[in-house]
Coordinates of C-alpha atoms and ligand atoms in Angstrom, one line a residue:
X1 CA 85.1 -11.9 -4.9
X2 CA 82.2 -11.6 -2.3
X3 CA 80.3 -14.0 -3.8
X4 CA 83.2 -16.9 -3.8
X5 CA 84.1 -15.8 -0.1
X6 CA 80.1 -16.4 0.8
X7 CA 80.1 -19.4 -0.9
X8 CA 83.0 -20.8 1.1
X9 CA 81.6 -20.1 4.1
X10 CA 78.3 -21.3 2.8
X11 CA 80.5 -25.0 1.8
X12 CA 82.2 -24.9 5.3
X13 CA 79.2 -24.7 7.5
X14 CA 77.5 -27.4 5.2
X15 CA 80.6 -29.5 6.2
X16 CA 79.4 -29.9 9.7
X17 CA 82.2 -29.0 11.6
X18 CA 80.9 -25.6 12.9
X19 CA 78.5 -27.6 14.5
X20 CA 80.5 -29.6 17.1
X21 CA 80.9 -27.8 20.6
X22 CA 84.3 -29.2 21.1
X23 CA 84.8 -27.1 18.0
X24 CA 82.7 -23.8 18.6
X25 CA 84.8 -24.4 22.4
X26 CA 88.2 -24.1 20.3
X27 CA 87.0 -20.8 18.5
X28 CA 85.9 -19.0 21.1
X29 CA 89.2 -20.0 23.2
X30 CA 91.4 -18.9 20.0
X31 CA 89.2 -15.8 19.9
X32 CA 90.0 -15.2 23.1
X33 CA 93.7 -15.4 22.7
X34 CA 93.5 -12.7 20.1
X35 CA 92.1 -10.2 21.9
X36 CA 94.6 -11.0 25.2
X37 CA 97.7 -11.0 23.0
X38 CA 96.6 -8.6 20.5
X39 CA 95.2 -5.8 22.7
X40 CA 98.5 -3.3 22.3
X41 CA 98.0 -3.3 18.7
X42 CA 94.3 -2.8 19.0
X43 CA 94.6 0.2 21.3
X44 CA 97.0 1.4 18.9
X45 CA 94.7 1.3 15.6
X46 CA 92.1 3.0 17.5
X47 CA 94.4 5.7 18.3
X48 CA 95.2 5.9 14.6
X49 CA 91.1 5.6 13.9
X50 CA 89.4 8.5 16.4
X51 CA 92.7 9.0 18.8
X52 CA 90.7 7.0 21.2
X53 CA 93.0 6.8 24.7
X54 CA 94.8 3.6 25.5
X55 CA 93.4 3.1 28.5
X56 CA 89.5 3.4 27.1
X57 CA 89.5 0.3 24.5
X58 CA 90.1 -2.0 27.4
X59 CA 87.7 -0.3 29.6
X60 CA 84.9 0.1 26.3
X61 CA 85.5 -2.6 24.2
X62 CA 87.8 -5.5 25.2
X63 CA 86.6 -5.9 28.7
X64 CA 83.2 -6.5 27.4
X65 CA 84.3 -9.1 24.4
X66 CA 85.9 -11.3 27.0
X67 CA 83.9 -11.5 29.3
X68 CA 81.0 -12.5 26.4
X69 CA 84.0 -14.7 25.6
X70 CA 84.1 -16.3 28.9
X71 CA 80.3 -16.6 29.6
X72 CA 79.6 -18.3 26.1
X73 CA 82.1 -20.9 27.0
X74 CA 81.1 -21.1 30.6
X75 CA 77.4 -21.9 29.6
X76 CA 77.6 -23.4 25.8
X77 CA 76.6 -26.9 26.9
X78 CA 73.7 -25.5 28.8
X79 CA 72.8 -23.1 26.3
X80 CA 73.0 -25.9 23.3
X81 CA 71.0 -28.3 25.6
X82 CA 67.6 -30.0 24.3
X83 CA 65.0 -27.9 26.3
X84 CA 62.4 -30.1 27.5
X85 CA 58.6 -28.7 27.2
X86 CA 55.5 -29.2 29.1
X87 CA 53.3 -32.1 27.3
X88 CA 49.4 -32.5 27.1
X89 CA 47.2 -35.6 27.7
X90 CA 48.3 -36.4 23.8
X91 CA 51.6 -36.1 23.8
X92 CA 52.2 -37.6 27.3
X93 CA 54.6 -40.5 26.8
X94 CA 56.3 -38.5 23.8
X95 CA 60.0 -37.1 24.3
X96 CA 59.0 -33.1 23.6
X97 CA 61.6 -30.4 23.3
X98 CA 63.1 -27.4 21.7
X99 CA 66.5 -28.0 19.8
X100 CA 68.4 -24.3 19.1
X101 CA 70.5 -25.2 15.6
X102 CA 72.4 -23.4 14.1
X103 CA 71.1 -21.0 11.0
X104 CA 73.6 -21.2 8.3
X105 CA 75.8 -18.6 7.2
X106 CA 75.2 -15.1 9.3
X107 CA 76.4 -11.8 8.0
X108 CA 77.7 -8.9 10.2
X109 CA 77.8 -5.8 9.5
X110 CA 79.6 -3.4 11.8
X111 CA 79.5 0.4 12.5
X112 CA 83.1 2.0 13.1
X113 CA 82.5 3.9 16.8
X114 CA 83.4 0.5 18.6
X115 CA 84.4 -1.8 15.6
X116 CA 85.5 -4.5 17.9
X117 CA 82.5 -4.9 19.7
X118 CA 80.3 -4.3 17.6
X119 CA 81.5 -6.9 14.9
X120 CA 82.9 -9.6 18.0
X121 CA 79.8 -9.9 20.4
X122 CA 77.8 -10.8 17.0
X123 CA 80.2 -13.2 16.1
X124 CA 81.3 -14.6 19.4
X125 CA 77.0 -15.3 19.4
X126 CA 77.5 -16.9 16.0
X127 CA 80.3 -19.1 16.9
X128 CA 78.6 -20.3 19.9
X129 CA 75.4 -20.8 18.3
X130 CA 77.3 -23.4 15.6
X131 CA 77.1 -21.0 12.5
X132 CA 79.6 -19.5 10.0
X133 CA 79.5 -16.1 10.2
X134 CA 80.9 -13.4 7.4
X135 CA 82.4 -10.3 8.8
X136 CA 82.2 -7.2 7.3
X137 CA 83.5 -4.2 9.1
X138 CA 82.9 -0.3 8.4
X139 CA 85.2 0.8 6.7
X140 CA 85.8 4.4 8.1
X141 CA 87.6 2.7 11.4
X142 CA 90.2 1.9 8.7
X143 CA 92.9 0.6 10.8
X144 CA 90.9 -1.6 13.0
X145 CA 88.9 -2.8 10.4
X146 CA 92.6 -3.8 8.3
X147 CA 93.8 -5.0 11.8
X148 CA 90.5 -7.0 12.3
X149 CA 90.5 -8.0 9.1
X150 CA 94.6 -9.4 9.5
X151 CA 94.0 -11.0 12.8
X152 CA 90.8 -12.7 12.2
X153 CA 92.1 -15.3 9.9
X154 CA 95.4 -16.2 12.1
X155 CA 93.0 -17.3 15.0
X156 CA 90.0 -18.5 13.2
X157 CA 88.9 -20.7 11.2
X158 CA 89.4 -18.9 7.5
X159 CA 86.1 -20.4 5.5
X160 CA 83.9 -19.8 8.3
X161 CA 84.4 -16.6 9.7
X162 CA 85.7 -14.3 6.7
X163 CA 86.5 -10.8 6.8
X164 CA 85.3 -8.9 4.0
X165 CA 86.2 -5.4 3.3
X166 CA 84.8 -2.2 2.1
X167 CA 82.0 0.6 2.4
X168 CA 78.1 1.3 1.1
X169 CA 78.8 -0.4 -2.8
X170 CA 80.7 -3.4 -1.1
X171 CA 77.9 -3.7 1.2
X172 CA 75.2 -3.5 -1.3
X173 CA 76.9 -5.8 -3.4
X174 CA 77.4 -8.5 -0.1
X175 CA 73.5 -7.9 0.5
X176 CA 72.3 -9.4 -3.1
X177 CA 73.6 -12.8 -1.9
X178 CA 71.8 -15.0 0.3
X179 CA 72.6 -15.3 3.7
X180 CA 70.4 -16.8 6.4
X181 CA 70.7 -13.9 9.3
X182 CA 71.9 -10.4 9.1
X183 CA 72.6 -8.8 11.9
X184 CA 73.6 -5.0 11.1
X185 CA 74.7 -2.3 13.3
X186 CA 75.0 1.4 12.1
X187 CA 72.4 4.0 11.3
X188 CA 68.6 3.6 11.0
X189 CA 68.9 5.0 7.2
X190 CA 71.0 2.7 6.0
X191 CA 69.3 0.0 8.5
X192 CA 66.3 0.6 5.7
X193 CA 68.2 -0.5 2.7
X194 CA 69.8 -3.6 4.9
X195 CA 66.0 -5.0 5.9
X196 CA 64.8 -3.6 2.3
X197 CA 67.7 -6.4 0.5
X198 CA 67.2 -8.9 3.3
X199 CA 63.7 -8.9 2.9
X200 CA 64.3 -10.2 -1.4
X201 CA 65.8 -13.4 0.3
X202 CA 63.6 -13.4 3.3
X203 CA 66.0 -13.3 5.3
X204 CA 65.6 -12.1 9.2
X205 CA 67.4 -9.6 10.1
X206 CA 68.8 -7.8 13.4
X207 CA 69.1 -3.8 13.1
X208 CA 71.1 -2.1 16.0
X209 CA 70.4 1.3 15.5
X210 CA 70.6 4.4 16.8
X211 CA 68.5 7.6 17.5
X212 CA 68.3 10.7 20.2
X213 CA 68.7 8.8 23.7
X214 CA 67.0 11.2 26.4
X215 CA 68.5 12.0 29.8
X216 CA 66.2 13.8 32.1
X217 CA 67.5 15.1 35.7
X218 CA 64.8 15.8 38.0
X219 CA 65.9 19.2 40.3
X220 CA 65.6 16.9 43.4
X221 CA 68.4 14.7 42.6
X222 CA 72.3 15.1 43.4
X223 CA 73.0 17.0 40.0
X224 CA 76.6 17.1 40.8
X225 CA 77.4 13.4 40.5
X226 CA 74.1 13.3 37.8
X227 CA 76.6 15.5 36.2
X228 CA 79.6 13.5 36.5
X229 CA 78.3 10.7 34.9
X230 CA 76.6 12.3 32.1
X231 CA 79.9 14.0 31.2
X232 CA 81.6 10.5 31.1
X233 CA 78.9 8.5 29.2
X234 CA 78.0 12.0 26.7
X235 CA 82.3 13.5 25.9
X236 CA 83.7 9.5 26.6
X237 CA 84.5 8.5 22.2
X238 CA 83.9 11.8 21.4
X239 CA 80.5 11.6 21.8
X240 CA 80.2 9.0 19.2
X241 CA 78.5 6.5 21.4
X242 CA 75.1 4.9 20.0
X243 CA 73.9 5.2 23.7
X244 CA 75.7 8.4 24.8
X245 CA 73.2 11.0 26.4
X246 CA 72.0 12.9 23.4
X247 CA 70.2 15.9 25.1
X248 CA 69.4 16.8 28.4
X249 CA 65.9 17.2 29.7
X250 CA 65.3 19.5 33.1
X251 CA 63.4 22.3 34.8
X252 CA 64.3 26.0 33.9
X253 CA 65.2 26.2 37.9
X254 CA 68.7 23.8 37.3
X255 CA 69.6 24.3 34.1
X256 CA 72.3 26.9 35.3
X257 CA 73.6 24.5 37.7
X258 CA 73.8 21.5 35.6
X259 CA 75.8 23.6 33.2
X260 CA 78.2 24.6 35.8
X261 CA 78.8 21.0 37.2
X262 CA 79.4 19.6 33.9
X263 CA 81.7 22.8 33.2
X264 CA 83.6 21.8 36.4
X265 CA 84.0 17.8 35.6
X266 CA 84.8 18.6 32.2
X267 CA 87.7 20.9 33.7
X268 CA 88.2 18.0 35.6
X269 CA 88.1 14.7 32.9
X270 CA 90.2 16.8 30.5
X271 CA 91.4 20.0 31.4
X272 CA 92.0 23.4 30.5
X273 CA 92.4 22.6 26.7
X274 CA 90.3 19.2 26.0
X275 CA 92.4 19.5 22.1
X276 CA 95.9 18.8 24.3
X277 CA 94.3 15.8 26.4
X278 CA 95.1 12.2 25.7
X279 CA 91.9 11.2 27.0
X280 CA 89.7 13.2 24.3
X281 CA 89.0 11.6 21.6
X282 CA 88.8 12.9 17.9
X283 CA 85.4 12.8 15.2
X284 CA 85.8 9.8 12.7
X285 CA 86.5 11.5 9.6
X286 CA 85.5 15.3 8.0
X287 CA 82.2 14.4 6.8
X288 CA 80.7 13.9 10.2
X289 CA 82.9 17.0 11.4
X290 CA 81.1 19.4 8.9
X291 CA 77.4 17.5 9.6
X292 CA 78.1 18.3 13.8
X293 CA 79.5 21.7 13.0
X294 CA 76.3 22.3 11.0
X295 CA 74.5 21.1 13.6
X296 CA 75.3 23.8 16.2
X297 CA 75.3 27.1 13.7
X298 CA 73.3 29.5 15.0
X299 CA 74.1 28.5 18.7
X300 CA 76.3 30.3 21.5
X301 CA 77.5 27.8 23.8
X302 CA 77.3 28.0 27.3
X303 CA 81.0 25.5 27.3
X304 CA 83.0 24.6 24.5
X305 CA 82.2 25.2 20.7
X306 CA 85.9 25.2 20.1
X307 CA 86.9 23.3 16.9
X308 CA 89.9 22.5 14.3
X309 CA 88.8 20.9 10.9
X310 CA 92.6 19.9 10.7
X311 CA 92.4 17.6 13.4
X312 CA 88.9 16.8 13.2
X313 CA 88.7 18.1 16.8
X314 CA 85.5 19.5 18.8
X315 CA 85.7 20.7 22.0
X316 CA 82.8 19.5 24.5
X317 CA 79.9 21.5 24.2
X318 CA 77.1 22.4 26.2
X319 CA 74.1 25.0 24.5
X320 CA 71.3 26.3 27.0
X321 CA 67.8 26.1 26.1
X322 CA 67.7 25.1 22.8
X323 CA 63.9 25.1 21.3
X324 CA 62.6 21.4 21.1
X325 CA 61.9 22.1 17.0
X326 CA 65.5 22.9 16.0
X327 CA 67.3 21.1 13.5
X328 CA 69.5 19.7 16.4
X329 CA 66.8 18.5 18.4
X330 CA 65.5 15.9 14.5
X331 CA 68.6 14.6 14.4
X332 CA 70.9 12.0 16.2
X333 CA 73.7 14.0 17.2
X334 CA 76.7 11.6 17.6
X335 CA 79.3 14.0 19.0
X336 CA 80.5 16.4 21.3
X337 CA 77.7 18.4 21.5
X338 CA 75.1 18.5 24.2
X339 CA 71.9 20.4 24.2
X340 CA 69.7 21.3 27.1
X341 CA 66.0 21.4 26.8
X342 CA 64.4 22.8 29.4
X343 CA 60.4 21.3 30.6
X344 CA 58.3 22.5 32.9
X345 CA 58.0 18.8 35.3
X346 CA 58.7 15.5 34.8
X347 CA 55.0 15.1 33.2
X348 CA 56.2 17.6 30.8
X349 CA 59.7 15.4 29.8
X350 CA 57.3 12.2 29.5
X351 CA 55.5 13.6 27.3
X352 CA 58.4 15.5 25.5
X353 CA 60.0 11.2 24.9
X354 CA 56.3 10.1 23.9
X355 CA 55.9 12.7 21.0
X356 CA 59.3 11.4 19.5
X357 CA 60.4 8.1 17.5
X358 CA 61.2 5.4 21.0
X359 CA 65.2 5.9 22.0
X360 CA 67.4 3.0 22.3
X361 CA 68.2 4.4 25.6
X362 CA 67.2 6.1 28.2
X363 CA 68.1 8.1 30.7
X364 CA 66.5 9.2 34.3
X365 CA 68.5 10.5 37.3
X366 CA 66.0 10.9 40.0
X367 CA 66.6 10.2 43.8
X368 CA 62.6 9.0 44.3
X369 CA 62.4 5.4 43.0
X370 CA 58.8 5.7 42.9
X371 CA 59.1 8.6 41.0
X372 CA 61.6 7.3 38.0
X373 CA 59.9 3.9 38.1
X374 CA 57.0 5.8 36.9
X375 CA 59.1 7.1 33.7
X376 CA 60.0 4.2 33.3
X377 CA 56.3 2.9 33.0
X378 CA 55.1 5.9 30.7
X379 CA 57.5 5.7 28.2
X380 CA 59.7 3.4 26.1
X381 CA 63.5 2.8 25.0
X382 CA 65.5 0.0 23.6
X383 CA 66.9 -0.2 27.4
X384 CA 67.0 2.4 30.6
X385 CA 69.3 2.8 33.1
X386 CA 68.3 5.2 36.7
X387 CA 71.4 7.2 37.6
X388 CA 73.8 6.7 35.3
X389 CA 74.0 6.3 31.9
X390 CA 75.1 3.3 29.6
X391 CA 75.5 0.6 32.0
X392 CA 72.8 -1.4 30.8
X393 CA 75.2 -2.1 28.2
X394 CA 77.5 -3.7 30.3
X395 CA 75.6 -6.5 31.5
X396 CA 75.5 -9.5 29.2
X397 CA 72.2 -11.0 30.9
X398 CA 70.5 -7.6 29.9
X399 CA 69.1 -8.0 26.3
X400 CA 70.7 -4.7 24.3
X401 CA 68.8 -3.5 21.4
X402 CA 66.1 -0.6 20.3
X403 CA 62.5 -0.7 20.1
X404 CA 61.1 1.2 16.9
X405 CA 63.1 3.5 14.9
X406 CA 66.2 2.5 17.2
X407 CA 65.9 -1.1 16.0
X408 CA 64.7 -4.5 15.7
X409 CA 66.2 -7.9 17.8
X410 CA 68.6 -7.6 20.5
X411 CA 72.1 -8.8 21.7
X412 CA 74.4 -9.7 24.2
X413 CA 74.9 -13.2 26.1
X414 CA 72.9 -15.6 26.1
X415 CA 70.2 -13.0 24.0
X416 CA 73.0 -12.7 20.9
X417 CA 73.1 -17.4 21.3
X418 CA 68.8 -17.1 20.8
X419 CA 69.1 -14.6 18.3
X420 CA 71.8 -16.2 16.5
X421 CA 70.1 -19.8 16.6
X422 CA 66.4 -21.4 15.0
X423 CA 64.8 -23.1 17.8
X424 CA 63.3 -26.3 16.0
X425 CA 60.5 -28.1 18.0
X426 CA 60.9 -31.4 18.3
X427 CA 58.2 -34.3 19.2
X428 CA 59.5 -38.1 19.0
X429 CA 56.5 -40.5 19.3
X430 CA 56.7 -44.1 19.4
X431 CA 54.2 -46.1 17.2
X432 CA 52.4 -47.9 19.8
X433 CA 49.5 -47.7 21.0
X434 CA 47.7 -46.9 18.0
X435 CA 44.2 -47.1 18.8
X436 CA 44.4 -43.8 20.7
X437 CA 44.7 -42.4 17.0
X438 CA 41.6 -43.5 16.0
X439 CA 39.3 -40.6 16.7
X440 CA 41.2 -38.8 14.7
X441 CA 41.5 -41.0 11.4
X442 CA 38.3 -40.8 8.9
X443 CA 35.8 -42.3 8.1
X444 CA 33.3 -40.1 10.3
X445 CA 30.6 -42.8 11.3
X446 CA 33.9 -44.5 12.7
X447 CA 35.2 -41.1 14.7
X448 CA 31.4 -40.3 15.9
X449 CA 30.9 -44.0 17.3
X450 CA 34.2 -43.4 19.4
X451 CA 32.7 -40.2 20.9
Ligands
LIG1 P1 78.9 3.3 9.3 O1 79.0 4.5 8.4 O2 80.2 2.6 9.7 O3 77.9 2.3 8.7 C1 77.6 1.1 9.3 C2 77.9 -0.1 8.3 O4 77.0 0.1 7.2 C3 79.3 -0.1 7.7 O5 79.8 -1.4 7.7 C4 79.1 0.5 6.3 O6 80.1 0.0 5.4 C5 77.7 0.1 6.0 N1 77.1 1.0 5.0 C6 77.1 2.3 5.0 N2 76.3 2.8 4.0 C7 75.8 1.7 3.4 C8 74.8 1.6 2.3 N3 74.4 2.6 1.7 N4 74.5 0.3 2.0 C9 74.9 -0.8 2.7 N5 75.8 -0.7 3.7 C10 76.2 0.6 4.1 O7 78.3 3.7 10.6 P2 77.2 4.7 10.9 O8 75.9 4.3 10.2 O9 77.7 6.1 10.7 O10 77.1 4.5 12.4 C11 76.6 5.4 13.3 C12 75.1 5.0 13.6 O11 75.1 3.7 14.1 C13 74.5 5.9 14.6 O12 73.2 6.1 14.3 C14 74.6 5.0 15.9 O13 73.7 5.4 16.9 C15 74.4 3.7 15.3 N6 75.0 2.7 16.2 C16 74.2 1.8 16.8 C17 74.7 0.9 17.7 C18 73.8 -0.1 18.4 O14 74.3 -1.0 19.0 N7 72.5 0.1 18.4 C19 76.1 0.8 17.9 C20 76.9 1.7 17.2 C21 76.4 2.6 16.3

């Protein structure tokens, strides 16, 4: 089944047509049309999926795809353009340039925390780049991935950009075949096995991964707005955000007052009783519910710890100086749960990052540029944003991806068009002036006498 479904898509992008930009112009137009007339329905499956609120999809996802939408067919001809190179004595009356072509047959592979995003921006990429692009989304976001998987065809064209379903033995299975990208987003385990099978094929890969983003918050700073936006970016999903906040990072001396601002804009965001809010999102399914739960026994928390296996619901939690070798503090949490870890200066959180596998993101809140500029410099993350958290991720001309463990190649824009393409250098000589060749044609006593 797979394997005929690759094959199509393999016989459709040999057939050219992917290729023409009037074409790729159509797609992205009729992709665009699906998410403008589709968006109730796709609010409503991520309801269904992680009671997500109706008025965060736009705001996280579909906001996002359509302006990637707009900007790939705002800039496609520019993008597609021959790029013209600087020459050398040589090569001086040659036409020089780079030519991005398309690669073939791409295959994405999407995580379920944002399955619209994190399957469309890859393919929207694709489509502009002049590939055919298999989709495969996860399948725990089981009503947007059957949504997806419905819509997809109606607005597309059906051999090039197939949806193919199922989970891990689906995906293995997809992986034996030969494709000539992958671009996989989900976790850096299962990252391994996706780069282990690409690798049999030698095929490049893309890995969007994930890992423990740091968010330091230097005592200087306005820690009630620091809090305010941690509390979004950290509780927004459910916590299930690759680049949520996963631990906080300050001095002994505001730890008290950071948990009591966050106390007060959680009050705030989502009320007495987070469970009864239709803002508050639920955890994907009961596996991950039992692996967070796990994560915080043994822990008092300072706000929250309130849970219902029934509804896969846990409250936003906050725990208080939690030691920096805890089980909690190995592993990416990817939930409601937010540790503090107190350090002694910002030296001391530097070196805290350092000693760790490299984030995707990062994190400073700091009111002396100097001072977070400096982080900045002696560390490293997939991307970083000063005073707020995740808004890197919202600006297409911003390359989004991880460094490390947090993963390979990044996205976005015009990044996802390079990614996406094979840049082919291309020299046209004439065949005049031939005797300029000479020095370099044997025999020697020939090539030494023109010295
Ligand atoms: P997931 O379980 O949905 O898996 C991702 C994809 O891999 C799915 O399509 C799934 O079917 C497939 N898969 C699962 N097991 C597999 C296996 N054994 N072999 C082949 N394919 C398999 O998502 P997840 O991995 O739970 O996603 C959460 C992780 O993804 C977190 O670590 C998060 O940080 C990361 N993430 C990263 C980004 C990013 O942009 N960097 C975005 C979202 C999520």
């Amino acid at each position: 089944m797979e394997r005929q479904v690759v094959q199509r898509a393999k016989e459709a992008f040999l057939s050219g047509r992917a290729r023409g930009l009037e074409f790729r112009l159509q797609q992205l137009h009729a992709l665009q049309s699906m998410i403008t007339e589709k968006e109730t329905e796709i609010c409503t499956a991520l309801k269904q999926d992680i009671n997500r609120s109706q008025y965060d999809t736009p705001l996280l996802e579909l906001i996002g795809i359509e302006n990637e939408i707009k900007l790939a067919i705002e800039k496609i001809a520019e993008w597609t353009a021959p790029r013209p190179v600087e020459k050398n004595l040589l090569t001086i009356s040659d036409e020089v340039y780079v030519q991005p072509e398309p690669l073939g047959v791409v295959l994405i592979i999407g995580a379920w925390n944002y399955p619209w995003a994190l399957t469309l921006l890859p393919l929207i990429g694709a489509i502009a780049a002049g590939n055919a692009a298999v989709v495969k989304p996860s399948e725990l976001s089981e009503c947007s991935s059957l949504l997806l998987r419905a819509l997809l065809p109606r607005y597309l064209d059906k051999d090039l950009y197939p949806v193919v379903m199922g989970g891990a033995a689906e995906t293995q299975e997809l992986l034996r075949l030969r494709f000539d990208h992958v671009f996989y987003t989900g976790s850096s385990a299962v990252g391994k096995l996706v780069m282990e099978a690409a690798a049999r094929h030698l095929t490049p890969v893309t890995l969007e991964l994930g890992g423990k983003s740091p968010c330091y918050i230097d005592k200087d700073c306005d820690i009630r707005v620091a809090c305010r936006r941690i509390t979004w970016g950290k509780f927004v999903n459910c916590g299930q955000t690759c680049i949520a906040p996963d631990y906080i990072l300050c001095e002994p001396c505001i730890q008290s007052r950071v948990i009591e601002c966050i106390r007060r804009t959680l009050l705030e965001f989502y009320g007495a009783d987070p469970k009864c809010s239709a803002d508050y999102s639920r955890i994907i399914n009961q596996r991950h519910f039992t692996r967070i739960m796990s994560l915080m026994e043994g822990y008092t928390p300072v706000v929250g710890g309130q849970s219902d296996p029934s509804q896969c619901y846990i409250a936003p939690t906050v725990l208080k100086d939690v030691p920096p070798h805890s089980r909690l503090m190995q592993e990416e949490i990817f939930g409601p749960v937010l540790p503090i870890v107190t350090v002694s200066d910002m030296d001391d959180a530097i070196n805290f990052i350092n000693e760790r596998e490299k984030p995707l993101a990062l994190y400073i809140f700091c009111s002396n540029k100097k001072e977070a500029k400096r982080m900045i410099e002696e560390t490293t993350s997939g991307g970083v944003t000063v005073n707020d958290v995740m808004m890197h991720y919202s600006l297409s001309s911003l390359p989004f991806g991880g460094v490390g463990q947090s993963g390979m190649g990044s996205y976005h824009g015009k990044h996802t068009f390079e990614r996406l393409s094979h840049h082919r250098a291309c020299m046209l000589r004439s065949l005049n002036m031939e005797s300029v060749n000479l020095a370099r044609y044997p025999p020697q006593d020939r090539r030494r006498a023109r010295r």
